[in-house]
XYZ file of C-alpha atoms in Angstrom:
705
model
C 25.680 -16.465 -36.908
C 28.883 -18.425 -35.999
C 28.815 -22.179 -36.473
C 29.573 -22.673 -32.761
C 26.132 -21.301 -31.961
C 24.365 -23.904 -34.116
C 24.221 -27.059 -31.954
C 22.835 -30.387 -33.065
C 19.524 -31.461 -31.552
C 21.048 -34.607 -30.046
C 23.739 -32.508 -28.343
C 21.039 -30.336 -26.850
C 19.109 -33.346 -25.534
C 22.291 -34.860 -24.063
C 23.148 -31.626 -22.320
C 19.592 -31.390 -20.963
C 19.805 -34.926 -19.556
C 23.219 -34.229 -18.046
C 22.047 -30.954 -16.570
C 19.097 -32.692 -14.924
C 21.506 -34.785 -12.861
C 22.680 -31.820 -10.829
C 20.276 -28.967 -11.538
C 16.922 -30.711 -11.185
C 15.589 -27.903 -9.000
C 16.855 -25.062 -11.170
C 15.022 -23.342 -14.014
C 16.544 -23.557 -17.488
C 16.848 -20.598 -19.847
C 17.440 -20.502 -23.605
C 19.444 -18.001 -25.596
C 19.202 -18.041 -29.372
C 19.096 -21.631 -30.603
C 21.105 -23.278 -27.768
C 20.164 -24.475 -24.307
C 21.715 -22.769 -21.269
C 22.829 -24.687 -18.161
C 22.768 -21.648 -15.927
C 19.979 -21.233 -13.334
C 18.591 -17.936 -12.155
C 20.956 -15.454 -10.566
C 21.388 -15.275 -6.772
C 19.635 -12.478 -4.941
C 21.217 -9.125 -5.747
C 20.364 -5.465 -5.030
C 17.248 -4.492 -6.958
C 18.700 -1.836 -9.308
C 16.361 -1.249 -12.262
C 17.261 1.174 -14.992
C 17.359 1.620 -18.730
C 20.747 2.182 -20.353
C 22.433 2.102 -23.739
C 22.844 -1.039 -25.804
C 21.006 -4.332 -25.643
C 20.272 -6.265 -22.496
C 23.231 -7.618 -20.538
C 22.026 -11.079 -21.498
C 23.329 -10.216 -25.025
C 26.832 -9.303 -23.820
C 28.126 -12.888 -23.806
C 30.254 -14.607 -21.191
C 33.002 -12.462 -19.744
C 35.990 -13.742 -17.858
C 36.398 -10.636 -15.696
C 34.502 -9.793 -12.529
C 30.897 -11.033 -12.519
C 28.262 -8.561 -13.678
C 25.291 -8.143 -11.363
C 22.900 -8.046 -14.335
C 20.754 -11.191 -14.755
C 21.654 -13.358 -17.686
C 25.135 -11.880 -18.100
C 26.685 -15.347 -18.272
C 23.875 -16.922 -20.296
C 24.556 -15.245 -23.663
C 25.812 -16.850 -26.831
C 28.373 -15.676 -29.373
C 25.487 -15.066 -31.743
C 23.910 -12.602 -29.356
C 27.312 -11.014 -28.721
C 27.772 -10.517 -32.453
C 24.314 -8.987 -32.781
C 25.178 -6.652 -29.903
C 28.225 -5.310 -31.709
C 26.108 -4.641 -34.786
C 23.273 -3.005 -32.877
C 23.485 0.632 -31.761
C 20.166 0.789 -29.996
C 19.885 1.360 -26.255
C 20.009 -1.652 -23.977
C 18.743 -2.310 -20.482
C 21.262 -3.291 -17.818
C 19.042 -4.410 -14.963
C 19.778 -5.626 -11.475
C 17.001 -8.074 -10.594
C 16.440 -10.313 -7.590
C 15.218 -13.903 -7.537
C 14.526 -16.421 -4.750
C 17.837 -17.993 -3.758
C 18.422 -21.655 -4.602
C 20.986 -22.089 -1.834
C 20.690 -24.241 1.279
C 20.490 -21.420 3.796
C 18.310 -21.604 6.888
C 15.597 -19.575 5.221
C 15.429 -21.813 2.125
C 14.448 -20.086 -1.102
C 12.236 -17.425 0.480
C 14.764 -15.069 2.052
C 15.484 -11.636 0.647
C 18.850 -10.244 -0.390
C 21.181 -9.363 2.485
C 21.955 -6.078 0.733
C 18.326 -5.088 0.057
C 17.771 -1.436 0.852
C 14.728 0.296 2.315
C 12.603 2.535 0.056
C 13.721 6.117 -0.222
C 11.635 8.582 1.773
C 9.749 11.290 -0.071
C 11.086 14.833 -0.117
C 14.678 16.085 -0.248
C 16.663 14.353 2.532
C 19.350 16.130 4.484
C 22.915 14.952 3.869
C 24.399 14.006 7.284
C 27.946 14.157 5.891
C 29.744 17.413 6.663
C 30.651 18.107 3.033
C 31.231 21.808 3.704
C 34.003 20.916 6.162
C 37.425 21.175 4.512
C 38.867 18.326 6.596
C 36.045 15.972 5.544
C 36.482 16.904 1.876
C 40.241 16.392 2.115
C 39.780 12.933 3.663
C 37.219 11.945 0.994
C 39.475 13.228 -1.783
C 42.459 11.293 -0.395
C 40.464 8.032 -0.144
C 39.057 8.521 -3.639
C 42.498 9.268 -5.133
C 44.004 6.204 -3.443
C 41.190 3.997 -4.756
C 41.567 5.358 -8.300
C 45.350 4.920 -8.246
C 45.203 1.410 -6.789
C 42.772 0.189 -9.461
C 44.574 1.706 -12.512
C 42.171 4.536 -13.281
C 44.557 6.423 -15.569
C 45.396 3.298 -17.577
C 41.732 2.361 -18.066
C 40.426 5.837 -18.921
C 43.651 7.139 -20.563
C 43.220 10.315 -18.576
C 45.628 11.645 -15.987
C 44.597 13.311 -12.728
C 46.496 16.097 -10.971
C 46.485 17.281 -7.390
C 43.879 19.892 -8.386
C 41.476 17.255 -9.693
C 40.128 16.702 -6.156
C 39.759 20.378 -5.241
C 38.851 22.210 -8.468
C 38.378 19.573 -11.175
C 37.483 20.138 -14.771
C 34.318 18.803 -16.313
C 36.298 16.071 -18.081
C 37.854 14.952 -14.778
C 34.406 14.457 -13.247
C 33.058 12.710 -16.355
C 35.957 10.241 -16.431
C 35.791 9.519 -12.675
C 31.997 9.015 -12.754
C 32.108 6.723 -15.801
C 35.002 4.694 -14.390
C 33.337 4.275 -10.968
C 30.035 3.263 -12.547
C 31.848 0.683 -14.705
C 33.215 -0.739 -11.468
C 29.570 -1.231 -10.387
C 28.186 -2.347 -13.777
C 31.036 -3.282 -16.170
C 28.681 -3.880 -19.122
C 27.148 -0.409 -19.210
C 27.982 1.904 -22.116
C 27.609 5.675 -21.994
C 26.061 7.105 -25.148
C 24.354 10.356 -24.159
C 25.779 13.477 -22.564
C 26.787 13.243 -18.920
C 23.997 15.562 -17.698
C 21.400 13.280 -19.360
C 22.892 10.009 -18.070
C 23.721 10.852 -14.452
C 20.226 11.625 -13.003
C 18.743 8.357 -14.260
C 21.734 6.337 -13.040
C 21.552 7.950 -9.585
C 17.875 6.965 -9.297
C 18.655 3.388 -10.329
C 21.532 3.161 -7.820
C 19.180 4.663 -5.177
C 21.596 7.389 -4.249
C 19.979 8.847 -1.085
C 20.610 12.480 -2.036
C 19.960 12.419 -5.778
C 17.065 14.891 -5.438
C 19.487 17.584 -4.214
C 21.448 17.404 -7.507
C 20.006 19.441 -10.367
C 20.577 18.589 -14.003
C 22.057 22.021 -14.695
C 24.664 21.513 -11.947
C 25.978 18.319 -13.552
C 27.210 20.273 -16.597
C 29.284 22.571 -14.322
C 30.619 20.606 -11.362
C 33.305 23.057 -10.295
C 33.013 25.928 -7.857
C 30.645 25.777 -4.911
C 28.959 22.576 -6.164
C 32.082 20.415 -6.004
C 31.466 19.279 -2.424
C 28.159 17.699 -3.474
C 29.729 15.805 -6.381
C 32.753 14.798 -4.279
C 30.332 13.183 -1.824
C 28.618 11.422 -4.779
C 31.916 10.023 -6.114
C 32.971 8.932 -2.610
C 29.620 7.119 -2.154
C 30.035 5.355 -5.509
C 33.573 4.345 -4.489
C 32.241 2.821 -1.254
C 29.489 1.006 -3.182
C 31.992 -0.412 -5.702
C 34.322 -1.469 -2.885
C 31.450 -3.191 -1.054
C 30.395 -5.046 -4.220
C 34.008 -6.182 -4.791
C 34.165 -7.467 -1.228
C 30.824 -9.236 -1.668
C 32.062 -10.872 -4.868
C 35.211 -12.028 -3.036
C 33.144 -13.559 -0.236
C 34.089 -11.061 2.470
C 30.489 -10.805 3.653
C 29.707 -14.529 3.701
C 30.300 -14.746 7.464
C 28.132 -11.694 8.077
C 25.368 -13.177 5.914
C 25.627 -16.432 7.849
C 25.374 -14.572 11.182
C 22.284 -12.774 9.886
C 20.696 -16.105 8.931
C 21.448 -16.077 5.165
C 23.828 -18.798 3.947
C 25.144 -17.683 0.521
C 27.967 -20.236 0.287
C 25.707 -22.667 -1.592
C 24.697 -19.960 -4.072
C 28.349 -19.076 -4.657
C 29.380 -22.720 -5.239
C 26.497 -23.280 -7.689
C 27.283 -20.025 -9.508
C 30.978 -21.015 -9.910
C 29.944 -24.475 -11.155
C 27.517 -23.074 -13.726
C 30.016 -20.447 -14.899
C 32.816 -23.012 -15.407
C 30.459 -25.535 -17.065
C 29.057 -22.906 -19.399
C 32.536 -21.710 -20.347
C 33.553 -25.303 -21.162
C 30.388 -25.796 -23.212
C 31.068 -22.637 -25.247
C 34.576 -23.900 -26.075
C 33.236 -27.164 -27.577
C 33.332 -27.159 -31.386
C 30.664 -28.683 -33.623
C 33.091 -31.301 -34.957
C 33.912 -32.616 -31.470
C 32.018 -35.768 -30.564
C 32.924 -35.741 -26.874
C 30.334 -37.040 -24.467
C 28.684 -34.096 -22.616
C 28.704 -36.133 -19.420
C 32.492 -36.428 -19.576
C 32.824 -32.670 -20.114
C 30.586 -31.823 -17.188
C 31.896 -34.528 -14.823
C 35.011 -32.555 -13.623
C 32.855 -29.566 -12.778
C 30.353 -31.765 -10.922
C 33.171 -33.371 -8.932
C 34.648 -29.957 -8.110
C 31.197 -28.708 -6.969
C 30.719 -31.840 -4.835
C 34.153 -31.340 -3.252
C 33.316 -27.726 -2.443
C 29.995 -28.750 -0.897
C 31.728 -31.481 1.123
C 34.295 -28.972 2.388
C 31.563 -26.468 3.237
C 29.435 -29.112 4.953
C 32.303 -30.791 6.870
C 31.652 -28.736 9.976
C 27.925 -29.425 9.711
C 28.585 -33.166 9.337
C 30.659 -33.210 12.541
C 27.913 -31.368 14.350
C 25.335 -33.811 12.946
C 27.395 -36.746 14.255
C 27.558 -35.194 17.717
C 23.816 -34.541 17.658
C 23.146 -38.120 16.522
C 25.234 -39.508 19.411
C 23.397 -37.244 21.864
C 20.077 -38.288 20.298
C 20.977 -41.960 20.780
C 21.874 -41.404 24.451
C 18.614 -39.543 25.054
C 16.702 -42.288 23.268
C 18.242 -44.891 25.620
C 17.210 -42.809 28.625
C 13.684 -42.561 27.256
C 13.507 -46.345 26.821
C 14.698 -46.886 30.415
C 12.120 -44.481 31.724
C 9.473 -46.063 29.512
C 9.868 -49.437 31.279
C 8.450 -47.961 34.522
C 5.703 -46.239 32.598
C 2.678 -48.528 33.531
C 3.264 -48.204 37.294
C 3.637 -44.410 36.994
C 0.467 -44.247 34.933
C -1.439 -46.292 37.548
C -0.190 -44.059 40.370
C -1.113 -40.950 38.366
C -4.615 -42.341 37.885
C -4.995 -43.055 41.629
C -3.732 -39.570 42.493
C -6.206 -38.084 40.066
C -9.097 -40.055 41.617
C -8.053 -39.022 45.145
C -7.812 -35.403 44.085
C -11.343 -35.556 42.650
C -12.640 -37.188 45.886
C -10.934 -34.544 47.996
C -12.555 -31.757 45.970
C -15.992 -33.422 46.250
C -15.587 -33.900 50.027
C -14.559 -30.280 50.530
C -17.602 -29.104 48.580
C -19.866 -31.395 50.659
C -18.398 -30.070 53.952
C -18.898 -26.478 52.834
C -22.537 -27.126 51.897
C -23.251 -28.871 55.232
C -21.686 -26.044 57.235
C -23.865 -23.544 55.367
C -27.002 -25.621 56.123
C -26.088 -25.898 59.859
C -25.640 -22.163 60.121
C -28.930 -21.564 58.279
C -30.964 -23.904 60.536
C -29.356 -22.452 63.682
C -30.457 -18.920 62.747
C -33.969 -20.170 61.966
C -34.240 -21.932 65.361
C -33.267 -18.723 67.180
C -35.959 -16.770 65.302
C -38.605 -19.409 66.123
C -37.687 -19.338 69.808
C -38.130 -15.539 69.868
C -41.538 -15.849 68.215
C -42.638 -18.499 70.723
C -41.699 -16.279 73.676
C -43.685 -13.335 72.194
C -46.784 -15.481 71.564
C -46.662 -16.882 75.098
C -46.545 -13.331 76.512
C -49.498 -12.252 74.340
C -51.462 -15.362 75.391
C -50.845 -14.569 79.047
C -52.077 -10.962 78.589
C -55.225 -12.205 76.762
C -56.024 -14.602 79.616
C -55.650 -11.793 82.150
C -57.903 -9.492 80.144
C -60.510 -12.230 79.766
C -60.526 -12.814 83.497
C -60.957 -9.068 84.259
C -63.826 -8.725 81.775
C -65.525 -11.777 83.240
C -65.367 -10.189 86.689
C -66.924 -6.927 85.376
C -69.801 -8.786 83.679
C -70.465 -10.842 86.786
C -70.533 -7.718 88.951
C -73.175 -5.933 86.740
C -75.538 -8.895 86.507
C -75.675 -9.021 82.648
C -76.497 -12.349 81.204
C -74.934 -13.913 78.170
C -78.115 -13.485 76.042
C -78.086 -9.726 76.769
C -74.472 -9.499 75.677
C -75.227 -11.314 72.380
C -78.224 -9.037 71.661
C -76.150 -5.892 72.315
C -73.388 -7.138 70.029
C -75.882 -7.881 67.236
C -77.490 -4.380 67.483
C -74.073 -2.721 67.463
C -73.030 -4.576 64.365
C -76.257 -3.612 62.533
C -75.855 0.082 63.386
C -72.196 0.025 62.421
C -73.057 -1.440 58.995
C -75.737 1.290 58.374
C -73.276 4.045 59.275
C -70.675 2.592 56.931
C -73.129 2.383 53.963
C -74.310 5.993 54.489
C -70.711 7.194 54.747
C -69.862 5.445 51.468
C -72.813 7.052 49.652
C -71.835 10.464 51.032
C -68.264 10.026 49.835
C -69.477 9.023 46.353
C -71.694 12.102 46.139
C -68.843 14.371 47.265
C -66.530 12.802 44.658
C -69.055 13.339 41.840
C -69.660 16.973 42.908
C -65.916 17.584 43.112
C -65.405 16.089 39.652
C -68.115 18.291 38.156
C -66.669 21.360 39.886
C -63.182 20.510 38.570
C -64.513 19.963 35.060
C -66.467 23.261 35.120
C -63.446 25.120 36.514
C -61.200 23.530 33.831
C -63.610 24.510 31.072
C -63.781 28.072 32.411
C -59.994 28.229 32.537
C -59.804 26.922 28.981
C -62.303 29.541 27.879
C -60.260 32.266 29.560
C -57.088 30.995 27.870
C -58.860 30.822 24.504
C -60.173 34.379 24.908
C -56.721 35.562 25.942
C -55.157 33.825 22.897
C -57.891 35.358 20.661
C -57.190 38.853 21.996
C -53.399 38.415 21.558
C -53.870 37.194 17.976
C -56.246 40.118 17.396
C -53.548 42.536 18.565
C -51.047 40.785 16.244
C -53.238 40.986 13.124
C -54.367 44.518 13.900
C -58.103 44.202 14.687
C -57.813 45.069 18.391
C -58.396 47.755 19.636
C -61.052 49.443 17.531
C -58.524 52.087 16.406
C -56.250 49.433 14.860
C -55.473 49.313 11.121
C -57.685 46.326 10.292
C -60.481 46.995 12.870
C -62.271 49.601 10.699
C -63.793 51.176 13.800
C -65.297 47.960 15.159
C -64.587 46.494 18.601
C -63.319 42.893 18.310
C -61.981 42.489 21.855
C -63.650 39.708 23.897
C -64.397 40.100 27.608
C -65.580 37.255 29.891
C -68.287 38.239 32.407
C -68.489 35.887 35.465
C -69.615 36.227 39.053
C -66.990 36.761 41.700
C -67.334 34.299 44.616
C -65.897 31.255 46.287
C -64.414 28.500 44.104
C -66.015 25.557 45.886
C -63.141 25.182 48.232
C -65.622 24.490 51.052
C -67.078 21.437 49.351
C -63.621 20.158 48.463
C -62.600 20.498 52.129
C -65.666 18.486 53.315
C -67.563 21.642 54.383
C -71.295 21.336 55.143
C -72.162 24.997 54.258
C -74.756 25.431 51.428
C -73.563 27.062 48.166
C -73.923 30.836 47.836
C -75.905 32.548 44.974
C -72.837 34.587 44.065
C -70.604 31.585 43.321
C -68.178 32.008 40.362
C -69.247 28.969 38.349
C -73.014 29.733 38.419
C -74.986 32.585 36.916
C -77.457 32.265 39.835
C -78.131 29.820 42.635
C -79.817 27.252 40.369
C -78.606 27.890 36.767
C -75.314 28.007 34.931
C -74.015 30.416 32.313
C -75.307 30.867 28.748
C -72.957 32.026 25.888
C -74.389 35.533 25.788
C -73.867 35.758 29.579
C -70.101 35.083 29.332
C -69.026 36.867 26.071
C -69.756 40.423 25.007
C -69.627 39.753 21.181
C -71.505 37.605 18.696
C -68.652 35.382 17.441
C -70.639 33.237 14.984
C -72.292 36.170 13.299
C -70.636 39.524 12.804
C -67.132 38.723 14.090
C -66.714 35.562 12.026
C -67.829 37.223 8.740
C -65.570 40.224 9.282
C -62.565 38.012 10.104
C -63.142 35.840 6.984
C -63.213 38.896 4.731
C -60.039 40.173 6.461
C -58.305 36.780 5.950
C -59.149 36.881 2.244
C -57.715 40.368 1.901
C -54.568 39.450 3.849
C -54.136 36.291 1.715
C -54.187 38.423 -1.449
C -51.598 40.785 0.015
C -49.487 37.756 1.133
C -49.521 36.271 -2.377
C -48.353 39.534 -3.839
C -45.583 39.786 -1.240
C -44.494 36.177 -1.957
C -44.224 36.933 -5.678
C -42.112 39.993 -4.931
C -39.959 37.934 -2.536
C -39.416 35.232 -5.157
C -38.315 37.848 -7.659
C -35.913 39.264 -5.085
C -34.543 35.739 -4.398
C -33.975 35.158 -8.118
C -32.116 38.440 -8.353
C -30.070 37.528 -5.274
C -29.162 34.104 -6.742
C -27.965 35.741 -9.948
C -25.861 38.176 -7.953
C -24.374 35.289 -5.891
C -23.525 33.351 -9.077
C -21.812 36.392 -10.517
C -19.883 36.868 -7.263
C -18.873 33.161 -7.231
C -17.643 33.451 -10.816
C -15.588 36.475 -9.893
C -14.186 34.699 -6.811
C -13.249 31.639 -8.898
C -11.628 33.921 -11.444
C -9.684 35.651 -8.674
C -8.547 32.262 -7.265
C -7.455 31.133 -10.741
C -5.479 34.323 -11.176
C -3.927 33.710 -7.737
C -2.878 30.179 -8.770
C -1.418 31.553 -11.993
C 0.487 34.189 -10.014
C 1.913 31.547 -7.638
C 2.817 29.282 -10.565
C 4.481 32.215 -12.311
C 6.443 33.018 -9.135
C 7.583 29.361 -8.815
C 8.527 29.301 -12.502
C 10.413 32.557 -12.017
C 12.360 31.087 -9.071
C 13.224 27.953 -11.040
C 14.212 30.017 -14.072
C 16.392 32.238 -11.890
C 18.155 29.203 -10.372
C 18.687 27.645 -13.810
C 19.927 30.982 -15.155
C 22.397 31.328 -12.306
C 23.674 27.783 -12.867
C 23.947 28.432 -16.609
C 25.736 31.684 -15.890
C 28.290 29.890 -13.721
C 28.757 27.225 -16.399
C 29.107 29.903 -19.065
C 31.690 31.773 -17.023
C 33.693 28.581 -16.524
C 33.402 27.799 -20.239
C 34.473 31.358 -21.139
C 37.536 31.120 -18.933
C 38.413 27.751 -20.452
C 37.927 29.098 -23.983
C 40.037 32.174 -23.229
C 42.895 29.947 -22.087
C 42.534 27.770 -25.192
C 42.368 30.904 -27.379
C 45.623 32.180 -25.905
C 47.256 28.826 -26.596
C 45.863 28.830 -30.133
C 47.156 32.332 -30.782
C 50.612 31.321 -29.575
C 50.822 28.371 -31.970
C 48.797 29.889 -34.826
C 51.652 30.642 -37.218
C 53.223 27.220 -36.779
C 49.863 25.552 -37.215
C 49.220 27.478 -40.440
C 52.495 26.277 -41.973
C 51.822 22.713 -40.912
C 48.326 22.864 -42.359
C 49.653 24.254 -45.671
C 52.139 21.397 -45.900
C 49.383 18.905 -45.046
C 47.182 20.477 -47.744
C 49.902 20.125 -50.391
C 50.607 16.534 -49.428
C 46.881 15.798 -49.368
C 46.414 17.259 -52.872
C 49.272 15.157 -54.210
C 47.863 12.047 -52.528
C 44.398 12.864 -53.922
C 45.749 13.063 -57.479
C 47.549 9.776 -57.035
C 44.411 8.146 -55.642
C 42.383 9.531 -58.564
C 44.749 7.971 -61.103
C 44.806 4.710 -59.183
C 40.991 4.672 -58.980
C 40.725 5.169 -62.764
C 43.106 2.311 -63.438
C 41.345 0.150 -60.895
C 37.996 0.956 -62.486
C 39.296 -0.162 -65.908
C 40.636 -3.376 -64.405
C 37.300 -4.029 -62.700
C 35.381 -3.418 -65.940
C 37.665 -5.870 -67.746
C 37.258 -8.449 -65.003
C 33.470 -8.008 -64.981
C 33.325 -8.527 -68.784
C 35.412 -11.658 -68.441
C 33.154 -12.959 -65.632
C 30.036 -12.237 -67.728
C 31.499 -14.151 -70.667
C 32.299 -17.086 -68.381
C 28.795 -17.001 -66.938
C 27.236 -16.926 -70.422
C 29.419 -19.825 -71.524
C 28.523 -21.749 -68.376
C 24.848 -21.050 -68.973
C 25.064 -22.295 -72.556
C 26.896 -25.396 -71.370
C 24.186 -26.070 -68.762
C 21.464 -25.522 -71.352
C 23.116 -27.939 -73.795
C 23.645 -30.500 -71.023
C 19.990 -30.284 -70.062
C 18.898 -30.824 -73.686
C 21.186 -33.868 -73.975
C 19.873 -35.232 -70.683
C 16.281 -34.665 -71.769
C 16.972 -36.532 -75.055
C 18.644 -39.353 -73.096
C 15.623 -39.605 -70.783
C 13.234 -39.708 -73.749
C 15.255 -42.512 -75.391
C 15.339 -44.467 -72.143
C 11.572 -44.074 -71.729
C 10.975 -45.304 -75.307
C 13.234 -48.291 -74.700
C 11.454 -49.195 -71.496
C 8.069 -48.888 -73.213
C 9.192 -51.145 -76.113
C 10.578 -53.722 -73.689
C 7.301 -53.678 -71.705
C 5.234 -54.129 -74.923
C 7.489 -56.977 -76.073
C 7.095 -58.659 -72.695
C 3.311 -58.312 -72.866
C 3.257 -59.875 -76.349
C 5.333 -62.830 -75.138
C 2.903 -63.327 -72.234
C -0.034 -63.308 -74.668
C 1.685 -65.862 -76.965
C 2.446 -68.084 -74.010
């Protein structure tokens, strides 16, 4: 580790205290054993990928264009040295952080160049890459960009006019690597181009990376060149946009969109310059860190003052306007109590007006209601007066009739009393008659309902008998016996006369009676003995049918088991057929992919064969000359080998002699050290004895005293 990377602890504390003066709101980061003054990076496009080498934080500070990887300016020489000695893969990562600038959105806005997530599936390229004019324009822009930025000097590879129409694989590799270094200068290519490109395209979020196959990257010529020309043109536009962003070309656009990045840029420049100055400080220098950082702080303050000058003028104008408005408010506030009193009076009057309107509406409704009621009462009074007049007239006419017949008042009272008594007797007899008719009707309805139920039951019995095969007597389960029931009833009126208040006496042939005074007995209605013979025969038949049913159920269960086994076997076969179908489809897809890969490999092989044939022709042309040159080189190499062998032998002898001399010196030095240690040990022992004797002599003198 270099000595410049080993800082004293007091230097670190001084730098921390100095950094707190101007970066109190920024997070600190450490690298190795030294403290970094750099805060987090400004918001950048979120490009995440894994690439060769260590992290960009180990690349050290670079004076070229700023890398978009976080921590690129926070490294130490120690980490840079370890990077050169390490051949493992690194991760160059674009990461975003909340901005520490003073934009209108504070530290919560997103990057202005943040891109939307890529949609699933293979997107369609809207660029007309198959059009020759479009390809020619893209090739011209790409060639101009490469020429203007010294492509051939950086890559040590020259391009011809055919490099944009039918390039070689090396042309594409050099252009891709150079363009990607324009985007990420710290990236190092270590694998083959067909292994690096797909991952890099995903990390750059190239919209059409799914349309580029890995096999096509190894053979970019032919029909595939339009696709790769579009890729290189897109990378050129991305690199150009990032250069313009680094130069501040998009600051105005960011400001219009509501993202002020000027503060981030000023802070980034300050931290970069301060960190560069800090790295240049040697361990022997005792300069005060505050003095070293002060110029950078002053420069940052000047930049902020220049950037905020326009805002300060606007603030002054707004303050003057605020003062004028404040004066107007104070003037208006002086008349505030009177306005408040008037507002209160207006409010009270408004409430009174609303209450008065509601009161008027309610009174008008009551007046209308009482008016309608008075009209109705007047109509009723006129009707009652008319009825009273008619009653008086009728009373007068009746009085005249009574007077003409010579009937006294006592006779009229007696006649009224007799009429009332007779009327009450008629009413009681009528009520008893109605009760008797109701009871008779209820009994008739109940008897008719029971007879209907019996008929329905017999009908249901006969239908069930037909179903189970016991009716008729010739049926399978009848065994020659007659099980059919027949109801025997009299045919006659159905008491409709009594229900219709008829006074005719019932007939002896009525349907609900066996005769005029008796009802039906069971043996009168049914032709079979149900509780005796029929019931026993049906029970024995049910037992027999139950036995046959059990046997049929067992057979059915066996058939169901057999059917289930057959279904399981069929399901297994169907699943096997579906699996074979999936395998067939997978094999077809694999065949299509293999055919595409084979075609691409065939094209690459053909291009490689043509290239090798050209190289073979060139090799055949210069074969004889090359053989002579190689023979001469072989002779000179043999002579040089012999000379080196002799020189190595002499050098070996010299080294042996030098090693023997060094061993002798070491042995002599060891003996000298050993002898010196023995002398020192003897000297220490003598000194200890002397000190002990002096202490004993002192003790004896104290005792004598």
